[in-house]
Coordinates of C-alpha atoms and ligand atoms in Angstrom, one line a residue:
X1 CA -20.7 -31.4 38.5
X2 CA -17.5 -30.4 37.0
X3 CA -17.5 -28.0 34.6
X4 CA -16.0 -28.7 30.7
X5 CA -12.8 -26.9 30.7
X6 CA -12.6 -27.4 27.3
X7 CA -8.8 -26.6 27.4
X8 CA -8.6 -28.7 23.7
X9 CA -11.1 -27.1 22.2
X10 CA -9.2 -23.9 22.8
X11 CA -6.3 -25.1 21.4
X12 CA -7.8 -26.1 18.2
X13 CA -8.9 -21.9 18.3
X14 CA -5.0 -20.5 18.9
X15 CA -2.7 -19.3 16.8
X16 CA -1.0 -21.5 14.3
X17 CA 2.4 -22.9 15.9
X18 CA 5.2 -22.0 14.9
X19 CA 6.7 -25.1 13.8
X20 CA 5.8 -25.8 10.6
X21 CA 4.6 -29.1 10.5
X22 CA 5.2 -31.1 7.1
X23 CA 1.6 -32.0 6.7
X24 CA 0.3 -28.2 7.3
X25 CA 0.2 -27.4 3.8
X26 CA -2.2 -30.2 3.0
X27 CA -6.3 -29.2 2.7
X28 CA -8.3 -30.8 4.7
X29 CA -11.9 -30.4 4.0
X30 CA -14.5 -28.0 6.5
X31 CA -15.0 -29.7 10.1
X32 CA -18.6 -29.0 9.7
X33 CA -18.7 -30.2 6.3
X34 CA -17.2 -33.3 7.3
X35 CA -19.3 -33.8 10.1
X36 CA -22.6 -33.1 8.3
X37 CA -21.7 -35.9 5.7
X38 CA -20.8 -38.3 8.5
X39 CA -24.8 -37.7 9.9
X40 CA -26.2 -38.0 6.6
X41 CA -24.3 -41.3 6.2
X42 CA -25.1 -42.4 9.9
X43 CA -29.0 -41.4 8.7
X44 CA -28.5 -44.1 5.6
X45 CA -28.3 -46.8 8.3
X46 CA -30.5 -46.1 11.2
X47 CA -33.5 -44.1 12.0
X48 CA -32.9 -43.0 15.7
X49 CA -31.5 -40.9 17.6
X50 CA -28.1 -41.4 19.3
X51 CA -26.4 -39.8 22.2
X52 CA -22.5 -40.0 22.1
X53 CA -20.9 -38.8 25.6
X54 CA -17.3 -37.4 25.3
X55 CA -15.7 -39.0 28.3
X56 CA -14.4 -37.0 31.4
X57 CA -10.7 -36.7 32.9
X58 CA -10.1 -39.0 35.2
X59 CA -8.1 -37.2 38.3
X60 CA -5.0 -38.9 40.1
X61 CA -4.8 -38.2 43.6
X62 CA -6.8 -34.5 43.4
X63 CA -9.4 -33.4 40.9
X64 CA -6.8 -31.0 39.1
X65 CA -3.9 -33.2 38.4
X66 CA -5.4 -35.9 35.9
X67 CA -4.5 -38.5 33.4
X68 CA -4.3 -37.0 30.0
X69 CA -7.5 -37.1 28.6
X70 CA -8.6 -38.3 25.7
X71 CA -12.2 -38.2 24.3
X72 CA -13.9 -41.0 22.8
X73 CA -13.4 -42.3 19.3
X74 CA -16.9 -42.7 18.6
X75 CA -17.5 -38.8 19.8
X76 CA -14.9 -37.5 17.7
X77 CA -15.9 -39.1 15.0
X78 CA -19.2 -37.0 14.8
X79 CA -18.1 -34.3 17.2
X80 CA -14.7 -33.3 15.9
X81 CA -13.1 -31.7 18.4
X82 CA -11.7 -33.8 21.9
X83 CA -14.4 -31.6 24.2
X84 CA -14.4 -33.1 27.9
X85 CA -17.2 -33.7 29.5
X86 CA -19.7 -33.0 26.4
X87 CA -22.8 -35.3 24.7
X88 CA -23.8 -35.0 21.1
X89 CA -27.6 -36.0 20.2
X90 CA -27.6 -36.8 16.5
X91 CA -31.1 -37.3 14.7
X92 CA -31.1 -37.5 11.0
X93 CA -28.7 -34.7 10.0
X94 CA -29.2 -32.7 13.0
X95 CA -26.7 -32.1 15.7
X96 CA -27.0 -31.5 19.0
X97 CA -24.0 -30.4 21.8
X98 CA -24.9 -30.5 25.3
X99 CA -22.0 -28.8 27.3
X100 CA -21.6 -26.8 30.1
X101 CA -19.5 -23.3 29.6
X102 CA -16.5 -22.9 32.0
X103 CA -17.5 -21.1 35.5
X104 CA -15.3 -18.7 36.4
X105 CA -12.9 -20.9 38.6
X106 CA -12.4 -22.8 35.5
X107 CA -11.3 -19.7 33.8
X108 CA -8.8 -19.1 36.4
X109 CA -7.0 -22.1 36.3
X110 CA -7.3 -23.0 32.7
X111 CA -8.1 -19.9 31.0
X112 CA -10.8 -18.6 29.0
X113 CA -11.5 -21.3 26.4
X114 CA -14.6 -20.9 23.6
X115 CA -17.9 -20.7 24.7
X116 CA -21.1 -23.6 24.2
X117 CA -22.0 -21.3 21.8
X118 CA -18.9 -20.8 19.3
X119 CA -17.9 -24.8 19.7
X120 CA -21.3 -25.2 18.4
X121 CA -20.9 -23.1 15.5
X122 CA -17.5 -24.9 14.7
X123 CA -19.0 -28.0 14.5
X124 CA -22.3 -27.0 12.9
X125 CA -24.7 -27.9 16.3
X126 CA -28.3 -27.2 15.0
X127 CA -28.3 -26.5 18.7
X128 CA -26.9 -26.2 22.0
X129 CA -27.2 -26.8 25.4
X130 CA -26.1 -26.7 29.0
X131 CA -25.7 -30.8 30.0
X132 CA -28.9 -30.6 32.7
X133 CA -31.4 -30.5 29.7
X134 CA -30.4 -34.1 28.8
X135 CA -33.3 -34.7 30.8
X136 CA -35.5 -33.9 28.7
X137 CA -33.8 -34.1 25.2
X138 CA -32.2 -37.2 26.3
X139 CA -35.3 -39.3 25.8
X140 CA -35.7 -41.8 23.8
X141 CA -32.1 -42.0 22.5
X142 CA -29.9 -45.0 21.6
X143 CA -27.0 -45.1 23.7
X144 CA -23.5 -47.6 23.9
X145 CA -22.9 -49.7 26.8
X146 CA -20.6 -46.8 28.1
X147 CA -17.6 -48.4 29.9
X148 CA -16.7 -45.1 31.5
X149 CA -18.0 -44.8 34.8
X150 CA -18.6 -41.3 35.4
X151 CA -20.6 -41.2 32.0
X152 CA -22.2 -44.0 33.4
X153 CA -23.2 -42.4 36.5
X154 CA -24.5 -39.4 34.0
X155 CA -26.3 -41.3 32.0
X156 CA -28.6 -43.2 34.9
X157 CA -29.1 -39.9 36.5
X158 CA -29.6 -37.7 32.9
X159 CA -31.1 -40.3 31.6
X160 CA -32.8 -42.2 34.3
X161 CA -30.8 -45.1 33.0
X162 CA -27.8 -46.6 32.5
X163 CA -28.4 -49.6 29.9
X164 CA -29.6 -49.1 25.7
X165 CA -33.1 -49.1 24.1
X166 CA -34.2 -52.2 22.4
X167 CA -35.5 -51.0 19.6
X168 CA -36.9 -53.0 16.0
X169 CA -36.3 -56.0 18.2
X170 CA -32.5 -56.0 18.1
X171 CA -30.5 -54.1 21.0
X172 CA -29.7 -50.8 19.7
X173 CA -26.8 -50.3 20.7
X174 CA -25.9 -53.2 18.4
X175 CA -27.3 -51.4 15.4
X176 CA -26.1 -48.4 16.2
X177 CA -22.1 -50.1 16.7
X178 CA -22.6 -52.2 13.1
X179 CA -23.7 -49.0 11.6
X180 CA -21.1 -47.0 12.8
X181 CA -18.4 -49.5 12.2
X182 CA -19.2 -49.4 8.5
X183 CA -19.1 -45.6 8.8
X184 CA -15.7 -45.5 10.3
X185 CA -14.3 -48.4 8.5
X186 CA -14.2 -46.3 5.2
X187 CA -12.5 -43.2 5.5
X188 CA -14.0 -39.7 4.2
X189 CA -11.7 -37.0 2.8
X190 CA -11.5 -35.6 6.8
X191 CA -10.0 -38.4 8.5
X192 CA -7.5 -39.2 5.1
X193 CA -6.1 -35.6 5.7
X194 CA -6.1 -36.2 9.5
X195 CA -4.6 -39.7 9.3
X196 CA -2.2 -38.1 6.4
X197 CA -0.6 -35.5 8.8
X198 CA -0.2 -38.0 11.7
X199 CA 2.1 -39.7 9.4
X200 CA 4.1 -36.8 7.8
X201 CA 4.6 -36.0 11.7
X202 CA 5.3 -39.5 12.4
X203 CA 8.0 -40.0 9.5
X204 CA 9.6 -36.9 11.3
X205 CA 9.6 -38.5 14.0
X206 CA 11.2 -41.8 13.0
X207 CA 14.0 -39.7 11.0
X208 CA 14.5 -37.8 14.5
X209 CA 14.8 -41.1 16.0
X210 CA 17.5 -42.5 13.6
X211 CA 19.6 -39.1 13.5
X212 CA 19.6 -39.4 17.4
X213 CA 20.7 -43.0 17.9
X214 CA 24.3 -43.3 16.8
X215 CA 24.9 -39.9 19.3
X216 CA 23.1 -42.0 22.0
X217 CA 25.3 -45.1 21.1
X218 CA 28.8 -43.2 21.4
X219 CA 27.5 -41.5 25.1
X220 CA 26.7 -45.1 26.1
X221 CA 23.0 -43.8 26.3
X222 CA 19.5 -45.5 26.6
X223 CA 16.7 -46.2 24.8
X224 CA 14.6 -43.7 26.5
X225 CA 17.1 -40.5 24.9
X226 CA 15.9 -42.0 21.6
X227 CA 12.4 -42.4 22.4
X228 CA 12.4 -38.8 23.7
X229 CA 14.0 -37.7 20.7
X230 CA 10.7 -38.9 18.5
X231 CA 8.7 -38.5 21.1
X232 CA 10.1 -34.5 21.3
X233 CA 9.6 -34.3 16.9
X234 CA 5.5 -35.6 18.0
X235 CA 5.0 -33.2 20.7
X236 CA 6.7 -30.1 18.9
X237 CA 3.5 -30.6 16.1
X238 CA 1.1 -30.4 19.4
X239 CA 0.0 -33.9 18.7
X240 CA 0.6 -36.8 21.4
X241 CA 1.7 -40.6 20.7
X242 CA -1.1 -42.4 19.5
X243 CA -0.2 -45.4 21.7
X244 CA 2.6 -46.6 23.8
X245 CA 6.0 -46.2 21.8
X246 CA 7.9 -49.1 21.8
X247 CA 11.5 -47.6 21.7
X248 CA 13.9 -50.5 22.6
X249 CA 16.6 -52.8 21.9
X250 CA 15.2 -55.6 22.9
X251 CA 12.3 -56.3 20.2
X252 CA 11.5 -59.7 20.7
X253 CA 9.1 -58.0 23.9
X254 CA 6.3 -57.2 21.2
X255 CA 4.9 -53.9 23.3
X256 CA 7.3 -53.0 25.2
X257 CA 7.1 -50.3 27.3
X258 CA 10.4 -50.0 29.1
X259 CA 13.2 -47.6 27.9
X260 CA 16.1 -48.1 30.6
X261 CA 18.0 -50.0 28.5
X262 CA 21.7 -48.9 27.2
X263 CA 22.4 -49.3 23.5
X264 CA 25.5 -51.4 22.9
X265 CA 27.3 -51.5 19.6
X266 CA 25.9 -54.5 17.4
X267 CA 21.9 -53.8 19.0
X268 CA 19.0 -53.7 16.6
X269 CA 16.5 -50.6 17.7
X270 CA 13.1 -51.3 17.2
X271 CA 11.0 -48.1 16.9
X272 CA 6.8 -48.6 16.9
X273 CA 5.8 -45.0 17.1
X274 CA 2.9 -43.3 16.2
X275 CA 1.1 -39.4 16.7
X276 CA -2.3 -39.1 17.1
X277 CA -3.6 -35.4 15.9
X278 CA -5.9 -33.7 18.1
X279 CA -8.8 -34.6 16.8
X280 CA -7.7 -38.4 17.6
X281 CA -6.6 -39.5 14.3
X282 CA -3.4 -41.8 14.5
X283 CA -0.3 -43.1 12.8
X284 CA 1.1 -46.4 13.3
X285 CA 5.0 -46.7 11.9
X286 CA 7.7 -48.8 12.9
X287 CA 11.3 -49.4 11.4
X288 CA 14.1 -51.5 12.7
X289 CA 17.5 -49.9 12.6
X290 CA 20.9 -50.3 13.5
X291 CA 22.0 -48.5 16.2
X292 CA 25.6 -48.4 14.7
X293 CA 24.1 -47.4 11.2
X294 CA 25.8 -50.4 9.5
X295 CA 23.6 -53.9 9.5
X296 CA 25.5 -57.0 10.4
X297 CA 25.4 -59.3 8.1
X298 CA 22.9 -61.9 10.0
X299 CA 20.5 -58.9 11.0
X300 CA 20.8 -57.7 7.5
X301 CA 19.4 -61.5 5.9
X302 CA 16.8 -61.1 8.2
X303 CA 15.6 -57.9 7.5
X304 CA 16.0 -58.8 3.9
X305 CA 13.0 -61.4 4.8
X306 CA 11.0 -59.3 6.7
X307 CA 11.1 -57.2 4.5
X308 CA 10.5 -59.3 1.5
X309 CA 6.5 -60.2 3.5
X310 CA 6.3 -56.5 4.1
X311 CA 6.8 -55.9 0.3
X312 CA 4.8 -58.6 -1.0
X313 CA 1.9 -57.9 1.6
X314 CA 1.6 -54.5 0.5
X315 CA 1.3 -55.6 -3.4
X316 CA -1.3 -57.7 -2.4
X317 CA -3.3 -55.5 0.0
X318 CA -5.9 -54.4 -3.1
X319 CA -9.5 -53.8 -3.0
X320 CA -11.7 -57.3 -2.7
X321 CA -8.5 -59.0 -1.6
X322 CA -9.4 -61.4 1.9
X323 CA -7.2 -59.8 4.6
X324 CA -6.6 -63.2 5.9
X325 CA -5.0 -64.3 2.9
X326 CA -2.4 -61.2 2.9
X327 CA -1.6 -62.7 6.6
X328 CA -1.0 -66.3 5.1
X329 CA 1.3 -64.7 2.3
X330 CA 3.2 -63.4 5.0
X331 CA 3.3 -66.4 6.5
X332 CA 4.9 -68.4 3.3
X333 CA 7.0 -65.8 2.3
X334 CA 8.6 -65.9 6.1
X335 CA 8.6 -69.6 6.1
X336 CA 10.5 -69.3 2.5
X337 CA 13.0 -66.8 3.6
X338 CA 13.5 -68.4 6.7
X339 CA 14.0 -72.3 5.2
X340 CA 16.4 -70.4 2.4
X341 CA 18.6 -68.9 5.2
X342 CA 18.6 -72.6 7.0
X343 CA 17.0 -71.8 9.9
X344 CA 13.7 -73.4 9.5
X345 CA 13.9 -77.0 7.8
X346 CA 11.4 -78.6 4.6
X347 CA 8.8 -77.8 2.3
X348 CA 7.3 -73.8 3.7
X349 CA 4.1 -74.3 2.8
X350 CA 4.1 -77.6 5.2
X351 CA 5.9 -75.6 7.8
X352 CA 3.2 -72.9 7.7
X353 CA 0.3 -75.7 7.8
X354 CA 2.1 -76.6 11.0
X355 CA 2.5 -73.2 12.4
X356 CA 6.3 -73.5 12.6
X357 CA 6.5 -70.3 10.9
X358 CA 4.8 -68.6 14.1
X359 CA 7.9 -69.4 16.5
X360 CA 8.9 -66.3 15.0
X361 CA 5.8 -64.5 13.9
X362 CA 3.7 -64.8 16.4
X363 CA 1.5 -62.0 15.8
X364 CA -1.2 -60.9 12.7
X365 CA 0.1 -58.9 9.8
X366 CA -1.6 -56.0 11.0
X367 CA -5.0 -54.1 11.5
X368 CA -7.4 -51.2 10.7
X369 CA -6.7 -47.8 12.1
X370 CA -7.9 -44.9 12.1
X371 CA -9.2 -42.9 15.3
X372 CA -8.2 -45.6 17.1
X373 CA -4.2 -47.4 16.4
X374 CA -6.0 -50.8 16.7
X375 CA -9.4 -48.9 15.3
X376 CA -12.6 -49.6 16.9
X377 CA -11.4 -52.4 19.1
X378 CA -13.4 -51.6 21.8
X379 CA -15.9 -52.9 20.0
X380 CA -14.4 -56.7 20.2
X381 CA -13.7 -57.4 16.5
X382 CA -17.2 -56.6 15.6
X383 CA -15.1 -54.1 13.0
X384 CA -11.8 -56.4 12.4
X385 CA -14.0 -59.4 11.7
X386 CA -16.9 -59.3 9.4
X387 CA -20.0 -61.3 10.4
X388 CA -20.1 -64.6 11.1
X389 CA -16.5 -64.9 11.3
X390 CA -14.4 -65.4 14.5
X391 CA -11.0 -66.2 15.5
X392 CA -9.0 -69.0 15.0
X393 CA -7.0 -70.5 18.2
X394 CA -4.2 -71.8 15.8
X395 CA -0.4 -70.5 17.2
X396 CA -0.2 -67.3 15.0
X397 CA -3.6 -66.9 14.2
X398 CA -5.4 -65.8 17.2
X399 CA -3.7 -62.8 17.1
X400 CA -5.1 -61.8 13.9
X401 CA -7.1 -58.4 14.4
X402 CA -8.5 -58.2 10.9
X403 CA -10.5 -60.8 9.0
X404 CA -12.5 -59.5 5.9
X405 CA -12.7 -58.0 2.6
X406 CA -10.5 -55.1 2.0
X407 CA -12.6 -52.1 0.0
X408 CA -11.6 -48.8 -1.3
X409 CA -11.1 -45.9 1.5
X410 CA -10.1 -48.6 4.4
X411 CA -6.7 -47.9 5.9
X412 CA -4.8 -50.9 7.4
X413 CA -1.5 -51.7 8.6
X414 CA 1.2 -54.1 7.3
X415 CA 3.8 -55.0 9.5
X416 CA 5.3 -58.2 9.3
X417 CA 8.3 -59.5 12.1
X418 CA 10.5 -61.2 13.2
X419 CA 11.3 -62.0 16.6
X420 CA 13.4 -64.9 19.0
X421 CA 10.6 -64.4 21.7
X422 CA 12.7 -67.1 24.6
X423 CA 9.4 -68.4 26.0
X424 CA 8.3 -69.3 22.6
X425 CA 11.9 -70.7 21.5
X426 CA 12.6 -72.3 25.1
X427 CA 9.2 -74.1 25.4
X428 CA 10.1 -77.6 25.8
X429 CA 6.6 -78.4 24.0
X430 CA 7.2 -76.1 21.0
X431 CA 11.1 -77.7 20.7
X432 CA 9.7 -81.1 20.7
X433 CA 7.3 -80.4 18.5
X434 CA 9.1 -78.6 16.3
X435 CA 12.2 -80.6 16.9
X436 CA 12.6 -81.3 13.0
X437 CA 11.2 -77.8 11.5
X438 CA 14.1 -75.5 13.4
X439 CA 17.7 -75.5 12.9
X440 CA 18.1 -74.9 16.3
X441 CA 22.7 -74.8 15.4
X442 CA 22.1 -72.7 12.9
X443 CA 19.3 -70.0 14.7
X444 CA 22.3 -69.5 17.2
X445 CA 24.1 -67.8 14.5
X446 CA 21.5 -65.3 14.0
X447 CA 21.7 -64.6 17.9
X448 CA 22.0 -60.2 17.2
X449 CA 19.0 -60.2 16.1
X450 CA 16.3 -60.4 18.8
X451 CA 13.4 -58.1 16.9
X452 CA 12.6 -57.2 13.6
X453 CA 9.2 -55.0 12.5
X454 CA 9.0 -53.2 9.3
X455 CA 5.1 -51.4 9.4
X456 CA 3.7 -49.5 6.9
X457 CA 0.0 -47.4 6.9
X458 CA -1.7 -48.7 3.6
X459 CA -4.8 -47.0 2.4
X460 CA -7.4 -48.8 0.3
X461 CA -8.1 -47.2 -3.2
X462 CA -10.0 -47.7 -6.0
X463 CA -7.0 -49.1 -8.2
X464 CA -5.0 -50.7 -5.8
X465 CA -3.6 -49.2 -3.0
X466 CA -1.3 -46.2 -1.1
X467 CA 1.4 -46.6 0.9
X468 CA 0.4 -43.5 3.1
X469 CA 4.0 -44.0 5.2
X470 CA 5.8 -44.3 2.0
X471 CA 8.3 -41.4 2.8
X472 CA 10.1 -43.5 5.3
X473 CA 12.2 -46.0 3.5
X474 CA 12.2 -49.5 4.4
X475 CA 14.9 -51.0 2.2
X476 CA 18.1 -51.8 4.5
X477 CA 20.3 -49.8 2.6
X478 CA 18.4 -46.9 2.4
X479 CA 18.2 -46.7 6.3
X480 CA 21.7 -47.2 6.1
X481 CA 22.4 -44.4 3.5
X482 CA 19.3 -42.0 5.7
X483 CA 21.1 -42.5 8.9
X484 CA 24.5 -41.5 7.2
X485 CA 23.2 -38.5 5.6
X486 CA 21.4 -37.4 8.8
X487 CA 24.8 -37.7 10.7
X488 CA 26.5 -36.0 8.5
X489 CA 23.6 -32.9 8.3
X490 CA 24.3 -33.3 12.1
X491 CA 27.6 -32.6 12.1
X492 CA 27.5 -29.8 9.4
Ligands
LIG1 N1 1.7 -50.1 17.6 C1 0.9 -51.2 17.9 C2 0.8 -52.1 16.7 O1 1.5 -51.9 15.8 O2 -0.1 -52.9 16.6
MN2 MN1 0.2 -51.7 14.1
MN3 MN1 2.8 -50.3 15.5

């Protein structure tokens, strides 16, 4: 078995960076305080034990050149740190690590990293443990359906199997996902200051992105010199992208991934970047600018009505408010914005009954996030949908990703668009059934602007809300005015 290099953990242990990052000054709470309150909690809902797995590298074409790893959500939650190739028993409030400590070719290639020993005093391990005496301390634990083979292939021979406990006559592992999605689903002080410095990084990043573009335009330069120069702002904090960044001119492609693209004068750039720290916690940001600096006048109506949702959405995201319903306002106020600039036809609250504002917003308004940018989805939408709730197969609703009462300490997204998506707008079926809803003379007018996404991370409070991304402006002119003054701080 291969050895946990542990080459994350060690990082977590050197020296401060020397980039300051904006969020550095902010206190985050002890690890193993946090993690101690998050088994107390877990102890409030269940009374078994659980083994989380890490999750291993996966290699490429030889066992040292591998994908970049990322530990499971679930284990970080409870664990803390991204450790490879690690399980974590938790019973009640105790905490077990089961690792193995690097052998001494591990040292040579990756260098000396912390022992078993100190990661478990870091994260407050009542014990610890090489990973062979899962056999015995394995027993009788409650386990997920792991979807990563080699933890699979651990657990059936650790374990001596590879499937969960039924246990009070409900599969376990069921409990043990409701009860952590309630865990995750509120935020403790920890993640808020983890979440918090993804974003101060990610608004870096974004402001990096729009000082960049008008250089790129005037070397008749692609999207990827862009991308790299948020991408650069993410990495210079040691913290990766949280997903994909979507980087591009052409933002009617909702996740696009493709950068090749040269920026022409006149282009929208849509910009959906996000860092993840590393422990895991992400950012999810995204601003429309143009690459000139200066909206036209047509992409500048349209933002004003993207922007209007976004605005409205955010007012409206308060504790006890239904999710769903902050979607629908974003609906109306699209369909509004949209019948007032003549491009969609009759009463807006009929247009949204019909779904004719979806031709444009196709998507939901947003989601939860957290460890995860779409949080917890690999649990289905056992945490976007609460129970006895599914999704809709209405055009626009089926991509709704959260359906249920917001509460204090949840952190969603809002992130309204809007987008001329040509196998939506060309579908013979959608233009005959939406024949008399869509100016179709007058959308041509409004032919510069393919993409539009203005998303903001919101957290939950007590009173109302926090706009946790609220140091990026959204307003067109203050993009314009931010993309001036960071041209001209270029130039000084
Ligand atoms: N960054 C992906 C999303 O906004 O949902
Ligand atoms: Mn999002
Ligand atoms: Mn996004």
């Amino acid at each position: 078995m291969q050895t946990a290099p542990t080459r994350a953990a060690a990082s977590q242990s050197s020296a401060q960076s020397p980039i300051q990052s904006p969020a550095q000054s902010l206190a985050a709470p002890s690890l193993v305080h946090t993690l101690l309150a998050r088994r107390r909690r877990l102890a409030q809902q269940i009374d078994f034990p659980v083994l989380l797995w890490s999750g291993t590298a996966k290699s490429r074409n030889f066992a040292a050149n591998i994908y970049p790893y990322r530990a499971s959500s679930h284990f970080l939650y409870f664990a803390g740190l991204p450790l490879e190739n690690a399980a974590i028993r938790i019973e009640g409030d105790q905490l077990m690590l089961f690792m193995d400590d690097a052998t001494a070719d591990d040292v040579l290639w990756h260098g000396p990293g912390p022992s078993r020993n100190d990661i478990a005093e870091q994260i407050g391990a009542t014990a610890a443990h090489p990973l062979k005496a899962l056999a015995d301390l394995g027993q009788g634990v409650a386990t997920f359906g792991e979807k990563d083979e080699t933890v699979q292939m651990l657990e059936q021979a650790m374990l001596q199997r590879s499937i969960v406990i039924p246990r009070h006559g409900v599969r376990s592992n069921q409990t043990l996902e409701k009860a952590i999605v309630q865990l995750r689903m509120i935020h403790d002080e920890g993640s808020l200051a983890a979440i918090r410095q993804a974003i101060a990084v990610t608004v870096s990043a974004h402001k990096a992105g729009m000082a960049a573009t008008p250089a790129v335009l005037a070397k008749q330069g692609i999207e990827a010199q862009v991308r790299a120069a948020m991408e650069g702002v993410i990495m210079a904090h040691d913290m990766t992208c949280a997903y994909g960044s979507i980087v591009t001119i052409a933002g009617e492609v909702l996740h696009n991934n493709h950068y090749h693209q040269p920026l022409s004068a006149g282009d929208l750039l849509l910009a959906d970047v996000g860092a993840e720290t590393t422990g895991g916690w992400a950012a999810d940001i995204t601003r429309t600018w143009p690459v000139t600096g200066k909206f036209s006048s047509t992409q500048r109506d349209l933002y004003d009505v993207v922007l209007a949702a976004h605005d409205f959405c955010i007012e409206k995201a308060q504790p006890g408010a239904e999710y769903a319903d902050i979607h629908q306002i974003a609906c109306q106020i699209m369909a509004a914005g949209l019948v007032e600039l003549g491009i969609l036809k009759g009463d807006p609250e009929a247009l949204v009954a019909d779904d004719a504002h979806a031709l444009f917003f196709p998507h939901g308004v947003g989601h939860l996030m957290g460890l995860d940018v779409h949080d917890m989805e690999d649990l289905g939408d056992l945490a976007g949908y609460a129970e006895g709730r599914g999704r809709s197969d209405r055009f626009g609703l089926a991509f709704l990703r959260l359906n249920r009462v917001l509460a204090p300490g949840m952190v969603i997204t809002i992130e309204p668009g809007f987008y001329q998506v040509p196998a939506i707008l060309n579908d013979p079926k959608n233009r005959d059934r939406y024949a008399q809803s869509v100016n179709w003379e007058r959308l041509e007018q409004f032919a510069d602007v393919r993409g539009i996404r203005i998303e903001d991370d919101i957290l939950i409070t007590e009173q109302g809300n926090e706009v946790l991304s609220r140091d990026l402006p959204t307003a067109a002119s203050a993009i314009e005015d931010l993309m001036m003054n960071l041209k001209q701080t270029a130039a000084l």
